[in-house]
JSON list of C-alpha atoms in Angstrom, two decimals:
[
{"chain": "F", "resi": 1197, "resn": "MET", "atom": "CA", "xyz": [100.93, 157.63, 58.76]},
{"chain": "F", "resi": 1198, "resn": "GLU", "atom": "CA", "xyz": [103.83, 160.13, 59.06]},
{"chain": "F", "resi": 1199, "resn": "PRO", "atom": "CA", "xyz": [105.80, 160.35, 62.31]},
{"chain": "F", "resi": 1200, "resn": "SER", "atom": "CA", "xyz": [105.61, 163.51, 64.32]},
{"chain": "F", "resi": 1201, "resn": "PRO", "atom": "CA", "xyz": [108.43, 166.15, 64.12]},
{"chain": "F", "resi": 1202, "resn": "ALA", "atom": "CA", "xyz": [109.51, 165.21, 67.68]},
{"chain": "F", "resi": 1203, "resn": "ALA", "atom": "CA", "xyz": [109.83, 161.53, 66.62]},
{"chain": "F", "resi": 1204, "resn": "GLN", "atom": "CA", "xyz": [111.85, 162.54, 63.50]},
{"chain": "F", "resi": 1205, "resn": "ALA", "atom": "CA", "xyz": [114.18, 164.71, 65.64]},
{"chain": "F", "resi": 1206, "resn": "LEU", "atom": "CA", "xyz": [114.76, 161.79, 68.02]},
{"chain": "F", "resi": 1207, "resn": "GLN", "atom": "CA", "xyz": [115.98, 159.69, 65.06]},
{"chain": "F", "resi": 1208, "resn": "PHE", "atom": "CA", "xyz": [118.92, 161.96, 64.60]},
{"chain": "F", "resi": 1209, "resn": "LEU", "atom": "CA", "xyz": [119.96, 162.07, 68.28]},
{"chain": "F", "resi": 1210, "resn": "PRO", "atom": "CA", "xyz": [122.13, 158.93, 68.12]},
{"chain": "F", "resi": 1211, "resn": "LEU", "atom": "CA", "xyz": [123.85, 160.13, 65.00]},
{"chain": "F", "resi": 1212, "resn": "ALA", "atom": "CA", "xyz": [124.56, 163.53, 66.61]},
{"chain": "F", "resi": 1213, "resn": "LEU", "atom": "CA", "xyz": [125.92, 161.86, 69.71]},
{"chain": "F", "resi": 1214, "resn": "ILE", "atom": "CA", "xyz": [128.21, 159.59, 67.66]},
{"chain": "F", "resi": 1215, "resn": "ALA", "atom": "CA", "xyz": [129.41, 162.57, 65.59]},
{"chain": "F", "resi": 1216, "resn": "ALA", "atom": "CA", "xyz": [130.13, 164.67, 68.72]},
{"chain": "F", "resi": 1217, "resn": "LEU", "atom": "CA", "xyz": [131.97, 161.77, 70.42]},
{"chain": "F", "resi": 1218, "resn": "SER", "atom": "CA", "xyz": [134.02, 161.19, 67.25]},
{"chain": "F", "resi": 1219, "resn": "LEU", "atom": "CA", "xyz": [135.01, 164.86, 67.02]},
{"chain": "F", "resi": 1220, "resn": "TRP", "atom": "CA", "xyz": [135.90, 165.03, 70.70]},
{"chain": "F", "resi": 1221, "resn": "MET", "atom": "CA", "xyz": [138.19, 161.90, 70.43]},
{"chain": "F", "resi": 1222, "resn": "THR", "atom": "CA", "xyz": [139.81, 163.32, 67.28]},
{"chain": "F", "resi": 1223, "resn": "VAL", "atom": "CA", "xyz": [140.49, 166.68, 68.99]},
{"chain": "F", "resi": 1224, "resn": "ARG", "atom": "CA", "xyz": [142.10, 164.85, 71.96]},
{"chain": "F", "resi": 1225, "resn": "ILE", "atom": "CA", "xyz": [144.36, 162.75, 69.67]},
{"chain": "F", "resi": 1226, "resn": "LEU", "atom": "CA", "xyz": [145.42, 165.73, 67.60]},
{"chain": "F", "resi": 1227, "resn": "ARG", "atom": "CA", "xyz": [146.20, 167.84, 70.68]},
{"chain": "F", "resi": 1228, "resn": "LYS", "atom": "CA", "xyz": [148.44, 164.99, 72.11]},
{"chain": "F", "resi": 1229, "resn": "ALA", "atom": "CA", "xyz": [150.22, 164.81, 68.75]},
{"chain": "F", "resi": 1230, "resn": "GLY", "atom": "CA", "xyz": [150.87, 168.55, 68.94]},
{"chain": "F", "resi": 1231, "resn": "TYR", "atom": "CA", "xyz": [148.41, 169.80, 66.29]},
{"chain": "F", "resi": 1232, "resn": "SER", "atom": "CA", "xyz": [145.51, 172.15, 66.66]},
{"chain": "F", "resi": 1233, "resn": "GLY", "atom": "CA", "xyz": [142.21, 170.57, 67.52]},
{"chain": "F", "resi": 1234, "resn": "TRP", "atom": "CA", "xyz": [140.56, 172.54, 64.71]},
{"chain": "F", "resi": 1235, "resn": "TRP", "atom": "CA", "xyz": [141.98, 170.05, 62.21]},
{"chain": "F", "resi": 1236, "resn": "SER", "atom": "CA", "xyz": [139.30, 167.70, 63.48]},
{"chain": "F", "resi": 1237, "resn": "LEU", "atom": "CA", "xyz": [136.72, 169.64, 61.47]},
{"chain": "F", "resi": 1238, "resn": "LEU", "atom": "CA", "xyz": [138.19, 168.06, 58.33]},
{"chain": "F", "resi": 1239, "resn": "THR", "atom": "CA", "xyz": [136.71, 164.80, 59.47]},
{"chain": "F", "resi": 1240, "resn": "LEU", "atom": "CA", "xyz": [133.33, 166.15, 58.48]},
{"chain": "F", "resi": 1241, "resn": "VAL", "atom": "CA", "xyz": [134.27, 166.50, 54.88]},
{"chain": "F", "resi": 1242, "resn": "PRO", "atom": "CA", "xyz": [133.87, 163.20, 52.92]},
{"chain": "F", "resi": 1243, "resn": "LEU", "atom": "CA", "xyz": [137.14, 161.73, 51.51]},
{"chain": "F", "resi": 1244, "resn": "LEU", "atom": "CA", "xyz": [139.11, 164.65, 52.92]},
{"chain": "F", "resi": 1245, "resn": "HIS", "atom": "CA", "xyz": [139.31, 162.93, 56.26]},
{"chain": "F", "resi": 1246, "resn": "ILE", "atom": "CA", "xyz": [141.14, 160.02, 54.72]},
{"chain": "F", "resi": 1247, "resn": "ALA", "atom": "CA", "xyz": [143.80, 162.43, 53.32]},
{"chain": "F", "resi": 1248, "resn": "MET", "atom": "CA", "xyz": [144.01, 164.10, 56.73]},
{"chain": "F", "resi": 1249, "resn": "LEU", "atom": "CA", "xyz": [144.64, 160.78, 58.48]},
{"chain": "F", "resi": 1250, "resn": "TRP", "atom": "CA", "xyz": [147.24, 159.84, 55.89]},
{"chain": "F", "resi": 1251, "resn": "VAL", "atom": "CA", "xyz": [149.16, 163.13, 56.31]},
{"chain": "F", "resi": 1252, "resn": "PHE", "atom": "CA", "xyz": [149.11, 163.00, 60.12]},
{"chain": "F", "resi": 1253, "resn": "ALA", "atom": "CA", "xyz": [150.12, 159.34, 60.12]},
{"chain": "F", "resi": 1254, "resn": "PHE", "atom": "CA", "xyz": [153.24, 159.87, 58.05]},
{"chain": "F", "resi": 1255, "resn": "SER", "atom": "CA", "xyz": [154.34, 163.33, 59.16]},
{"chain": "F", "resi": 1256, "resn": "ASP", "atom": "CA", "xyz": [156.63, 164.28, 62.06]},
{"chain": "F", "resi": 1257, "resn": "TRP", "atom": "CA", "xyz": [154.48, 165.22, 65.01]},
{"chain": "F", "resi": 1258, "resn": "PRO", "atom": "CA", "xyz": [155.19, 168.52, 66.66]},
{"chain": "F", "resi": 1259, "resn": "ALA", "atom": "CA", "xyz": [154.89, 167.00, 70.15]},
{"chain": "F", "resi": 1260, "resn": "ILE", "atom": "CA", "xyz": [157.71, 164.59, 69.40]},
{"chain": "F", "resi": 1261, "resn": "LYS", "atom": "CA", "xyz": [159.93, 167.36, 68.01]},
{"chain": "F", "resi": 1262, "resn": "ALA", "atom": "CA", "xyz": [159.29, 169.41, 71.17]},
{"chain": "F", "resi": 1263, "resn": "ARG", "atom": "CA", "xyz": [160.61, 166.61, 73.39]},
{"chain": "F", "resi": 1264, "resn": "ALA", "atom": "CA", "xyz": [163.89, 166.19, 71.49]}
]
């Protein structure tokens, strides 16, 4: 017996909530570091998000430069 379309849609709800929460947290962190929140969209691309984290971890943050 195949589940109804409504039941199938409800299966993706937790995944959508986790993805939205993850993007929201990434935007907040990037804004505090002085970067645009649009960079968080790179987290949706497999393997590119690892490179993005690597670059942001080892680069000079604009927010720190602005304080000096």
